[in-house]
Coordinates of C-alpha atoms and ligand atoms in Angstrom, one line a residue:
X147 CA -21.0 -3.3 12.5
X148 CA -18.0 -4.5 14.0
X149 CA -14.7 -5.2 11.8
X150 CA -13.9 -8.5 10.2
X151 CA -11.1 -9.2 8.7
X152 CA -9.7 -12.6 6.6
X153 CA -7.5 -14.2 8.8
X154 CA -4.9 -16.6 6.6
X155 CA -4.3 -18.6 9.2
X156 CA -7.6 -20.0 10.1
X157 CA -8.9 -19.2 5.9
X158 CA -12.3 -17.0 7.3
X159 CA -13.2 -14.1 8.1
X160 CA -13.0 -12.7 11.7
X161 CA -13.9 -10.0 14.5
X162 CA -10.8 -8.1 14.7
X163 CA -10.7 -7.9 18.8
X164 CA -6.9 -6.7 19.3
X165 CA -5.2 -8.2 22.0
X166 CA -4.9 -5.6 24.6
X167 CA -7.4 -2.8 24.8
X168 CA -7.7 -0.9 21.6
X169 CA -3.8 -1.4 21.0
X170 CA -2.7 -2.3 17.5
X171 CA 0.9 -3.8 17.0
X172 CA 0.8 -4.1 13.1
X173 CA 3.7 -5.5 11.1
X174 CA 4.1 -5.3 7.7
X175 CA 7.2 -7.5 5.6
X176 CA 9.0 -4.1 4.1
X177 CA 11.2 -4.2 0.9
X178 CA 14.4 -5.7 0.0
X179 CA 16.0 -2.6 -0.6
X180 CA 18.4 -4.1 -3.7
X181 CA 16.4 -2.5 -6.8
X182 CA 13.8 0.4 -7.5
X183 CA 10.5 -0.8 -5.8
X184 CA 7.6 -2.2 -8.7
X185 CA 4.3 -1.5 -9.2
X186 CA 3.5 -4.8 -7.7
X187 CA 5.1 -3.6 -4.6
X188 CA 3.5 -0.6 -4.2
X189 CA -0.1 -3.1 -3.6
X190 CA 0.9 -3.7 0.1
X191 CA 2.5 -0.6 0.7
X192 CA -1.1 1.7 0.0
X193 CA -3.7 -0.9 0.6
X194 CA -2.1 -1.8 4.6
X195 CA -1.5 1.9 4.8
X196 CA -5.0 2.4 4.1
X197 CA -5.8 -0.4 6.5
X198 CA -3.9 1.7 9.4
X199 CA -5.2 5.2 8.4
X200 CA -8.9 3.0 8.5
X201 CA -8.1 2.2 11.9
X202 CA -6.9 4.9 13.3
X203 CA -9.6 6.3 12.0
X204 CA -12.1 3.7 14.2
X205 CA -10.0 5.1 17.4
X206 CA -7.0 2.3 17.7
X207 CA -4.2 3.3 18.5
X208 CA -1.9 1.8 16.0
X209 CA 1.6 1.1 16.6
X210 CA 2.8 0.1 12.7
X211 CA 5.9 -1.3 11.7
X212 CA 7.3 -1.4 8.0
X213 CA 10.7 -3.2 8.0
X214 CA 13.7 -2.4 5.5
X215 CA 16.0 -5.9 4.6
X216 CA 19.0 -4.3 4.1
X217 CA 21.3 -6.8 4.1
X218 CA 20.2 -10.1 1.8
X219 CA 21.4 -12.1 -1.0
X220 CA 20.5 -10.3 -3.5
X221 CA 21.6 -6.8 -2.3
X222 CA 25.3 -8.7 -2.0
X223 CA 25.2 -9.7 -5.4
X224 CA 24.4 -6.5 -7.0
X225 CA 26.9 -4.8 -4.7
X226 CA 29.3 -7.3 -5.9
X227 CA 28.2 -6.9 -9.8
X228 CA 28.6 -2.3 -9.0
X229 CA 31.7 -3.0 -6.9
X230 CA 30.4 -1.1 -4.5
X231 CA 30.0 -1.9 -0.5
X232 CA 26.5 -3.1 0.0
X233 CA 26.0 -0.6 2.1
X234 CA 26.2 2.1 -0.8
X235 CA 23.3 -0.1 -2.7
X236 CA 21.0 -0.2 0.2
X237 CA 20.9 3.4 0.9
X238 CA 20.0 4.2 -2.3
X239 CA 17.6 2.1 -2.9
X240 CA 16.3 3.2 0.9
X241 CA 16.5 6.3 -0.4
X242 CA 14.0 5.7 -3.3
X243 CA 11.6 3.3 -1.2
X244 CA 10.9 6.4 1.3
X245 CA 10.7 8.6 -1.9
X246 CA 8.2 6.8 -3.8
X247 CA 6.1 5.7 -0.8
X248 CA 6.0 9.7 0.3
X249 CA 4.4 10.4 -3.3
X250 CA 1.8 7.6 -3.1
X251 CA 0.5 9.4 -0.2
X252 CA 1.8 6.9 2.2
X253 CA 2.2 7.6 5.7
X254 CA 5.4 7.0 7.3
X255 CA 5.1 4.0 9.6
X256 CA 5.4 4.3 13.2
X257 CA 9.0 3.2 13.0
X258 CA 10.6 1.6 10.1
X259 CA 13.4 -0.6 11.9
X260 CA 16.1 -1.6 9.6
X261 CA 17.6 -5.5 9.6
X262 CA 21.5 -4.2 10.2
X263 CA 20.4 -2.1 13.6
X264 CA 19.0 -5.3 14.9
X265 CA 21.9 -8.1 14.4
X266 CA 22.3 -8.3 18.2
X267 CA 18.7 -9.3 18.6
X268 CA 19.5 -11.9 15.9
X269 CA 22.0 -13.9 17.2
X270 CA 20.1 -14.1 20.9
X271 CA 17.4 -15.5 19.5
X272 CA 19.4 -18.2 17.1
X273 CA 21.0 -18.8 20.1
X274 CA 18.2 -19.1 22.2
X275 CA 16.9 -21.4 19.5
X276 CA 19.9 -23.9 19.8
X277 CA 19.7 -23.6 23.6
X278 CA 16.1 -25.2 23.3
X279 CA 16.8 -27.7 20.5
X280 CA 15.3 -25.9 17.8
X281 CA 18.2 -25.3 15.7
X282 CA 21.6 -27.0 15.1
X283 CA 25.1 -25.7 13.9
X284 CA 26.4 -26.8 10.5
X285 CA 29.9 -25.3 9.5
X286 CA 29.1 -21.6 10.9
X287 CA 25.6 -22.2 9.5
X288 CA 22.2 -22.0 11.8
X289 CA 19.7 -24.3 10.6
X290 CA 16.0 -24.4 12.1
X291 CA 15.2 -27.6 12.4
X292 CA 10.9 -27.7 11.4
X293 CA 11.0 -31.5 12.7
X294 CA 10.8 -29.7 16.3
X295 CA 8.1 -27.8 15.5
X296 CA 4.9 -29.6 15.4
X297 CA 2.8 -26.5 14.2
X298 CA 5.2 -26.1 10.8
X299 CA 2.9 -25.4 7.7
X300 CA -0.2 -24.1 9.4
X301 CA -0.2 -20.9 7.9
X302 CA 0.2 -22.3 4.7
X303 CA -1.9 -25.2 5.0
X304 CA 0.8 -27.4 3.6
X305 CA 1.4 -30.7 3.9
X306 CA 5.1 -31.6 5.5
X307 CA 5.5 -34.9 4.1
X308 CA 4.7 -33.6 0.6
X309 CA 6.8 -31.0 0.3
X310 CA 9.6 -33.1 1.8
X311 CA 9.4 -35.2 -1.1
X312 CA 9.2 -32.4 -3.1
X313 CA 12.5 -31.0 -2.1
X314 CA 14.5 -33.8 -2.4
X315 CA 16.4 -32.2 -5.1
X316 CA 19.1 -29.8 -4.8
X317 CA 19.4 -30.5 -0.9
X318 CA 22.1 -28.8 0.9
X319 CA 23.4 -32.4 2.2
X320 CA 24.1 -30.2 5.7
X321 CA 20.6 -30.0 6.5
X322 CA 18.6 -32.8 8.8
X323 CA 16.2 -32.0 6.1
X324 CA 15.6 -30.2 3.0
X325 CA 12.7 -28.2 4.7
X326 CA 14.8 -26.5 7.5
X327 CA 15.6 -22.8 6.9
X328 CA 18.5 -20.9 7.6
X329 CA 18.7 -18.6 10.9
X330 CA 22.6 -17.7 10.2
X331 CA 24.6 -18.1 7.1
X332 CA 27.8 -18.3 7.4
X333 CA 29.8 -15.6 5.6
X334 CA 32.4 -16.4 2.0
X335 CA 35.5 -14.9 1.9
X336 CA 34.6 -11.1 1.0
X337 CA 31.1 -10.9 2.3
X338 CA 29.6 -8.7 4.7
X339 CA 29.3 -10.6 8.3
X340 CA 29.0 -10.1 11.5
X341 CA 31.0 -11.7 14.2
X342 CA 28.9 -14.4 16.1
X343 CA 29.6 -18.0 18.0
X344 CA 29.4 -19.9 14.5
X345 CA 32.0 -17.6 13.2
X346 CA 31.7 -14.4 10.6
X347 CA 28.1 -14.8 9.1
X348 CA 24.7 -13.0 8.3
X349 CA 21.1 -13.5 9.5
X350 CA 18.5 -15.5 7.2
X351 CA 15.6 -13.2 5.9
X352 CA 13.2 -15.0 8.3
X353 CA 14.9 -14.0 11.4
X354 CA 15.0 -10.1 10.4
X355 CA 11.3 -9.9 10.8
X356 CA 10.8 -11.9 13.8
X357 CA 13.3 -10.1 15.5
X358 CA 12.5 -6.6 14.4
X359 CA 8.7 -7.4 15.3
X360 CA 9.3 -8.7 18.6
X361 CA 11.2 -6.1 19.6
X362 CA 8.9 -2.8 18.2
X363 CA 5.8 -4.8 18.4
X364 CA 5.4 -7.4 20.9
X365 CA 6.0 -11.7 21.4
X366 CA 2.3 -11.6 19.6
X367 CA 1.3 -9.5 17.6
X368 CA -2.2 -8.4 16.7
X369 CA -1.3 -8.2 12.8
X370 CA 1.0 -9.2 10.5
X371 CA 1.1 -8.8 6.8
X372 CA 2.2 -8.9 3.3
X373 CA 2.2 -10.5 -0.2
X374 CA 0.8 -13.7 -0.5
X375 CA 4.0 -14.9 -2.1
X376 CA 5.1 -14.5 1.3
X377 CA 3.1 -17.1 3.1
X378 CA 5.5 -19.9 2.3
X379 CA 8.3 -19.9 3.2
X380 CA 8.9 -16.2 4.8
X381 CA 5.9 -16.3 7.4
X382 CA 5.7 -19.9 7.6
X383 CA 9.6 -19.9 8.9
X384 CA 8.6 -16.8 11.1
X385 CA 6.2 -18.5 12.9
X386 CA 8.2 -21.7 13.6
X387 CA 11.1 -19.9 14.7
X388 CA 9.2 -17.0 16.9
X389 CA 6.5 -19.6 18.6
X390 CA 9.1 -22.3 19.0
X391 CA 11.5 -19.0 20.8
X392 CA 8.2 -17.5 22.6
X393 CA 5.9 -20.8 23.2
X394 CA 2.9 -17.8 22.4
X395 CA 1.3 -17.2 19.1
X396 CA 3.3 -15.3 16.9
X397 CA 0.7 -13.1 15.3
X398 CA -3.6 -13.3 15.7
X399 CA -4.6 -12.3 12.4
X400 CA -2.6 -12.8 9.1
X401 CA -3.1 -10.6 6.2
X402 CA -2.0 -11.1 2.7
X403 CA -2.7 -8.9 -0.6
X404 CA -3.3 -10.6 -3.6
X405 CA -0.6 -10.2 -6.7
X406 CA -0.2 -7.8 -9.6
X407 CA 0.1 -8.9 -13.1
X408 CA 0.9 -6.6 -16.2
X409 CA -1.5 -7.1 -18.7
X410 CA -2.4 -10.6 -17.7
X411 CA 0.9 -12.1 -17.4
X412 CA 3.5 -12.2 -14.5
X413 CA 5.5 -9.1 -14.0
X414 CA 9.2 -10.3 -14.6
X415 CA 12.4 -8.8 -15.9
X416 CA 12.9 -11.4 -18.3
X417 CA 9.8 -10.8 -19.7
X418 CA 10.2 -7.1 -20.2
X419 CA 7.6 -6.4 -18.2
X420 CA 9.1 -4.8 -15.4
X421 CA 7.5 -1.4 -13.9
X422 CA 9.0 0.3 -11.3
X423 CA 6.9 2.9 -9.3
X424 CA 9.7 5.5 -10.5
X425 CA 9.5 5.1 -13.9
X426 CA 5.3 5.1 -13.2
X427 CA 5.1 8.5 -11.6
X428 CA 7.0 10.3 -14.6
X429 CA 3.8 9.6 -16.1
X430 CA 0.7 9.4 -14.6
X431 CA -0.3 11.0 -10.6
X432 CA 0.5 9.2 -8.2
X433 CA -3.4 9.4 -6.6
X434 CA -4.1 7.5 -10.2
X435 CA -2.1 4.8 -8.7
X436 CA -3.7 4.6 -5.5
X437 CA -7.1 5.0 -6.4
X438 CA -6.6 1.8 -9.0
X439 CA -5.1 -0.1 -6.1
X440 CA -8.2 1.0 -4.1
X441 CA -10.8 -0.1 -6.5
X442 CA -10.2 -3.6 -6.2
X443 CA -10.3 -6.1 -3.1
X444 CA -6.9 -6.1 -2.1
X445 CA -7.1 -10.6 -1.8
X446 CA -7.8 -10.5 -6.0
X447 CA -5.2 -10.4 -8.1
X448 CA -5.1 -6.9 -9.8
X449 CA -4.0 -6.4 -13.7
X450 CA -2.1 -3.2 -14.8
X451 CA -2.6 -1.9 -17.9
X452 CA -2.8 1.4 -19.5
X453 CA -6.5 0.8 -19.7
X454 CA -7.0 0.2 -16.2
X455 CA -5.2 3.2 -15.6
X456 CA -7.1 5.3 -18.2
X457 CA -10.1 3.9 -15.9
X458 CA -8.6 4.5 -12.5
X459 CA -8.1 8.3 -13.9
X460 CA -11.5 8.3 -15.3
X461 CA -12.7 7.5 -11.5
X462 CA -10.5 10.3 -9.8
X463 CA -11.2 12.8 -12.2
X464 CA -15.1 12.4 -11.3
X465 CA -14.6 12.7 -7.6
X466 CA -12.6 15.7 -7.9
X467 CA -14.8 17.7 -10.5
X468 CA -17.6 16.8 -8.0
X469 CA -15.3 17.9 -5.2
X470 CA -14.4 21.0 -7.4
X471 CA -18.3 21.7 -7.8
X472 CA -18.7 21.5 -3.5
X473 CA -16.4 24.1 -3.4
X474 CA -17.1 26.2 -6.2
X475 CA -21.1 26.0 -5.1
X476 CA -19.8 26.8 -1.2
X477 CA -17.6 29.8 -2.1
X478 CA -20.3 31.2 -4.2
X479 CA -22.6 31.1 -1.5
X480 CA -23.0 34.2 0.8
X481 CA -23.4 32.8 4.4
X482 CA -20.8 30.3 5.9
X483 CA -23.0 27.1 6.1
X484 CA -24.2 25.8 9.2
X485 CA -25.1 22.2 9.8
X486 CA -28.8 21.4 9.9
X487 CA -30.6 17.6 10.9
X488 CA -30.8 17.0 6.9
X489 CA -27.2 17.5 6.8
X490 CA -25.8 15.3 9.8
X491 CA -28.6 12.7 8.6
X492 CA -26.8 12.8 5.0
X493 CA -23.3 12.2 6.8
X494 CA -24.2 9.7 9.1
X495 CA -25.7 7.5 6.0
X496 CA -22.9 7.9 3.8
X497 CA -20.5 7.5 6.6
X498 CA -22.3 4.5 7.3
X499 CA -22.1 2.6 3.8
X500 CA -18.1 3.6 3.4
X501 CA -17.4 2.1 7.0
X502 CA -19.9 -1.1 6.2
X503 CA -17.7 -1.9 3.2
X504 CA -14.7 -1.1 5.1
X505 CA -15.6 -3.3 8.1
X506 CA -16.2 -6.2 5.9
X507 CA -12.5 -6.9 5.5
X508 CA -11.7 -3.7 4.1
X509 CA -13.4 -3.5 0.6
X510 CA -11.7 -0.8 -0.5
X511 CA -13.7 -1.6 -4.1
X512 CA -17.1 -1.0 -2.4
X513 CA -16.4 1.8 -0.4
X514 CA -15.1 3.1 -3.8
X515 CA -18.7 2.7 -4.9
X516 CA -20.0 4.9 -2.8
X517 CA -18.0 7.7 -2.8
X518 CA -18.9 7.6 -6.8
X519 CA -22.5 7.6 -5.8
X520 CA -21.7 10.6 -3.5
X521 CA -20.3 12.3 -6.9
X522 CA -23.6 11.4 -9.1
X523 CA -25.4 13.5 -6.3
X524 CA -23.4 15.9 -6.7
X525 CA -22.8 16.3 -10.5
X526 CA -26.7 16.1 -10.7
X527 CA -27.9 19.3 -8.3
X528 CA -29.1 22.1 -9.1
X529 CA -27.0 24.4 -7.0
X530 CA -29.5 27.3 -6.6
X531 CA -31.5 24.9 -4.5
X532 CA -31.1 25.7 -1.0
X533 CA -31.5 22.5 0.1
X534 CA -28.5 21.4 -1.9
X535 CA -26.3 23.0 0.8
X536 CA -27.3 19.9 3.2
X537 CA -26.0 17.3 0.6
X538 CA -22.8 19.3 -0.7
X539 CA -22.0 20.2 3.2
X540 CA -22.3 16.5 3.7
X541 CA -20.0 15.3 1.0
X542 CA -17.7 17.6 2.0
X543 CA -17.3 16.2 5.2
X544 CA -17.2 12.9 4.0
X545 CA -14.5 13.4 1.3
X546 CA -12.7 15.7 3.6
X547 CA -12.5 12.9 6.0
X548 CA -12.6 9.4 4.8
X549 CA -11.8 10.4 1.6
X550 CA -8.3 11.8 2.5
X551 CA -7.7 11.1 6.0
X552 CA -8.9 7.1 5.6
X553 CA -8.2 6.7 1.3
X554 CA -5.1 9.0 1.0
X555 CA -7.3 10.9 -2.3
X556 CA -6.6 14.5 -2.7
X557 CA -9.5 16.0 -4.6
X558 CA -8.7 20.1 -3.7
X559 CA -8.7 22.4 -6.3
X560 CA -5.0 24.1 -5.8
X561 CA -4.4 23.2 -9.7
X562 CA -0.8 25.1 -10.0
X563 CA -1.0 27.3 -12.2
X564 CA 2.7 27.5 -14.3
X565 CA 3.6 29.4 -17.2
X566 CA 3.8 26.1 -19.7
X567 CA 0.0 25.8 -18.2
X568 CA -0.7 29.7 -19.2
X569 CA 0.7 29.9 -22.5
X570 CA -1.2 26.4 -23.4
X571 CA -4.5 28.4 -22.2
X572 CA -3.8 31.5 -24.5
X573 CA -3.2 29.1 -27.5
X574 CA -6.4 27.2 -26.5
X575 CA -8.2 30.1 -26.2
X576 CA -6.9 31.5 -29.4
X577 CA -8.3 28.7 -31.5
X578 CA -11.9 28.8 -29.9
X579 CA -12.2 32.5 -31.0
X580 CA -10.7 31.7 -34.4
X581 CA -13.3 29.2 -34.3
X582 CA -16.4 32.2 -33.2
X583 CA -14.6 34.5 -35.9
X584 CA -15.1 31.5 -38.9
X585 CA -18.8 30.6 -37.3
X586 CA -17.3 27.3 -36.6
X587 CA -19.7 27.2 -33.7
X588 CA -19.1 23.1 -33.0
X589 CA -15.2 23.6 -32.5
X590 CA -16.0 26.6 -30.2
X591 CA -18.5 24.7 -28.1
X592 CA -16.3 21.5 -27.9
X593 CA -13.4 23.5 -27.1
X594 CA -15.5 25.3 -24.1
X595 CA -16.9 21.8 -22.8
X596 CA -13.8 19.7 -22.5
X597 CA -12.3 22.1 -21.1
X598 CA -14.9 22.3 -18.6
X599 CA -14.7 18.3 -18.1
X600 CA -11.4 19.2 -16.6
X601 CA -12.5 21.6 -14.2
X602 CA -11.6 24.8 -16.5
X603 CA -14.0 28.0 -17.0
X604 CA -13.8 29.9 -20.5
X605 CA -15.4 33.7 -19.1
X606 CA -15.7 36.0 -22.3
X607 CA -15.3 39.7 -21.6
X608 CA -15.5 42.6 -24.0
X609 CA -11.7 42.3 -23.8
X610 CA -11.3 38.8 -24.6
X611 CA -11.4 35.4 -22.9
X612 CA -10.0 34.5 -19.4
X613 CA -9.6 31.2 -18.0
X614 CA -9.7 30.3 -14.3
X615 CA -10.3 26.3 -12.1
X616 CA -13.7 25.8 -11.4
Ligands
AMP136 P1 10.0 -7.9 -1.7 O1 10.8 -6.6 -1.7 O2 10.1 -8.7 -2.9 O3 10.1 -8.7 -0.5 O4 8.4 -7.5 -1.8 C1 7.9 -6.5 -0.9 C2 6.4 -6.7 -0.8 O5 5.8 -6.7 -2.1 C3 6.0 -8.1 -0.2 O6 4.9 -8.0 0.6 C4 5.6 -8.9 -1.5 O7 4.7 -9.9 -1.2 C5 4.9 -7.8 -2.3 N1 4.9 -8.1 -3.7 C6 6.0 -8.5 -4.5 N2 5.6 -8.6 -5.8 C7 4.2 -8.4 -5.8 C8 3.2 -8.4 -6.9 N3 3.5 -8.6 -8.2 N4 2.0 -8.1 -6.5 C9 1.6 -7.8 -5.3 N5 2.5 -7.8 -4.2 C10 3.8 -8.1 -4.5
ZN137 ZN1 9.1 -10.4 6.7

């Protein structure tokens, strides 16, 4: 089956054919680094990593780009609020993007170009822009005029006239109209700038990503992604500005996740609702987090909430017991296995469901399904069989493969072992055999069975009770 994806710009689902050979230029709209990154954030950042692992995987050669805004509004004004250069605030909020993204289990992008390394490619394309009539000078500030662009709100699907009329209010009385966007702002007294023909100033937000796309990508690019909050204005702007600059298409296939909401209502700080990934992986694995991203479609909205978490663990916990019992069941055995036809057979149909799923515009969900399926198998076999080996050997591979290569899931077994970890064994183990010593034969057996639920092996000797990962 070949791959189709949903393309926003034409609303359907498509052949993914990249331009040139089996070349992939794929850009994804990065953070703003002026805060800790939020849960909601973290959706684009695993599910288009697992779109590029997914690809590499189907033999592309992927060239993928994850921009960092460092230099915005907001990043000013909380610079200005610390008293601190705004230099000092993006760093560390760089910092903690890379940070967090490295404990999801997400792969560094093939370059992550930064907006301030790129200025000079900013102001040659506003100016290249004024040169063809695209944009005008207002009091040191670039203005994209849309009027000039006959293909503005095609991505969007919006209607010009409409939204003209409804953004009559709070015009900036310096734009021909309210719709055009800023290429260049011009710089207040104090504010970081850059010297330029329209005098000190700093690039739009638009700009940043047409530039820094053009220039590690190419004038069209084969994908282009993000939030769907960024349809309109962010890509909307980038394609007027990039296609009106270029006169090719700006990017073939648009991508957009679908948004995260806290237990049914709209993440906001006002709210108190506001979870940042930091603050998430002091509590709960990070592979929770990705495999509850990965269980839904990434165009639905998603909810948080400790119970889809609880649910999320539920699901990872049963692929790795299952992945525990592979290699418990191939230690154990005597001979290294050696493939058979039953085996490859088994691979090449479970392979085959993961990779329908994932060809269908990357249903993560479904593909989901089938890895549980593979752990049902699993959990269900009587190990002495021999022809067990076929379908362990074959989930192996598959977890082993798509599982961490395409997914990002770590299943293995190297459960560190720590002193706190010990010392909560020997009291565990303490209170079954007080249990054995008072008869108390239901505490003793539960005590034995959760903790085999969690991979954990109670062995009784004549000199007590050891413990040891399945
Ligand atoms: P920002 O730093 O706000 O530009 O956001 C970085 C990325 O996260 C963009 O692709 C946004 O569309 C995306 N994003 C922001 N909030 C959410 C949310 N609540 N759910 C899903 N994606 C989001
Ligand atoms: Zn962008």
């Amino acid at each position: 089956m070949a791959l189709k994806v949903y393309n926003t710009l034409n609303r359907k689902k498509e052949e993914f054919v990249p331009i040139k050979d089996n070349h992939v230029n794929f850009y994804v709209c990065g953070p703003t680094v002026y805060d800790y990154f939020h849960i909601g954030n973290a959706r684009p950042l695993i599910m288009f990593d697992v779109f590029r692992r997914y690809l590499e995987y189907r033999g592309y050669d992927v060239n993928y780009i994850v921009n960092i805004t460092d230099i915005d509004d907001k990043i000013i004004n909380r610079a200005e609020k610390e008293g601190v250069n705004f230099k000092v605030i993006a760093r560390k909020f760089t910092d903690a993007f890379f940070d967090g993204a490295k404990k999801l289990g997400v792969m560094p992008a093939t370059v992550h170009p930064r907006a301030t390394d790129n200025i000079d490619g900013m102001l040659e394309l506003v100016k290249k822009l004024i040169d063809k009539s695209h944009a005008y000078e207002v009091d040191g500030n670039v203005y994209f005029d849309i009027s000039s662009f006959p293909g503005y709100g095609k991505l969007s699907g919006r209607d010009i006239e409409q939204m003209q009329s409804g953004a009559r209010i709070n015009v900036d009385e310096r734009k021909n109209n309210p719709l055009d966007f800023a290429l260049w702002k011009s710089a207040k007294p104090g504010e970081p700038s850059w010297d330029s023909p329209w005098g000190p100033g700093r690039p739009g937000w638009h700009i940043e990503c047409s530039v820094m796309s053009m220039k590690h990508g190419n004038k069209t690019l084969d994908i282009h992604a993000g939030g769907q909050d960024l349809i309109f204005p962010h890509h909307e702007n980038e394609i007027a500005q990039s296609e009106a600059a270029n006169g090719v298409p700006f990017s073939k296939y648009w991508l957009h996740n679908g948004f995260l909401d806290i237990e049914g209502e709209k993440m906001s700080k006002s709210l108190g609702n506001f979870l940042t990934v930091k603050d998430i992986l002091t509590k709960y694995d990070p592979i929770v987090i990705r495999i509850f991203f990965l269980l839904k479609h990434y165009r639905s909205p998603i909810d948080f909430s400790e119970e889809r978490i609880k649910e999320a663990k539920a699901a990872l916990d049963r692929l790795r017991n299952a992945y525990h019992k592979i290699e418990y069941v191939l230690n154990a055995a005597d001979a290294e296995f050696t493939h058979d036809e039953n085996s490859d057979n088994q691979i090449e149909a479970y392979k085959k469901g993961i990779e329908d799923a994932m060809d269908d515009d990357f249903n993560t969900a479904r593909a989901m399904g089938h890895f549980f399926d593979i752990a049902k198998g699993i959990n269900s076999l009587d190990e002495h069989d021999k022809n067990a080996f076929s379908y362990i050997n074959a989930a192996k591979q598959i977890f082993d493969t798509l599982g961490t290569k395409v997914f990002g899931l770590t299943f293995d077994t190297q459960k560190k072992t720590d002193d706190l970890s010990n010392d909560l064994m020997n009291i565990i183990i303490e209170i079954r055999q007080n249990a054995r010593a008072e008869k108390n034969w239901g505490l003793a057996d539960l005590v034995r069975n959760r903790l085999q639920e969690i991979g954990i092996v109670l062995e009784d000797h004549t000199g007590g009770t050891s413990w040891k990962y399945i």
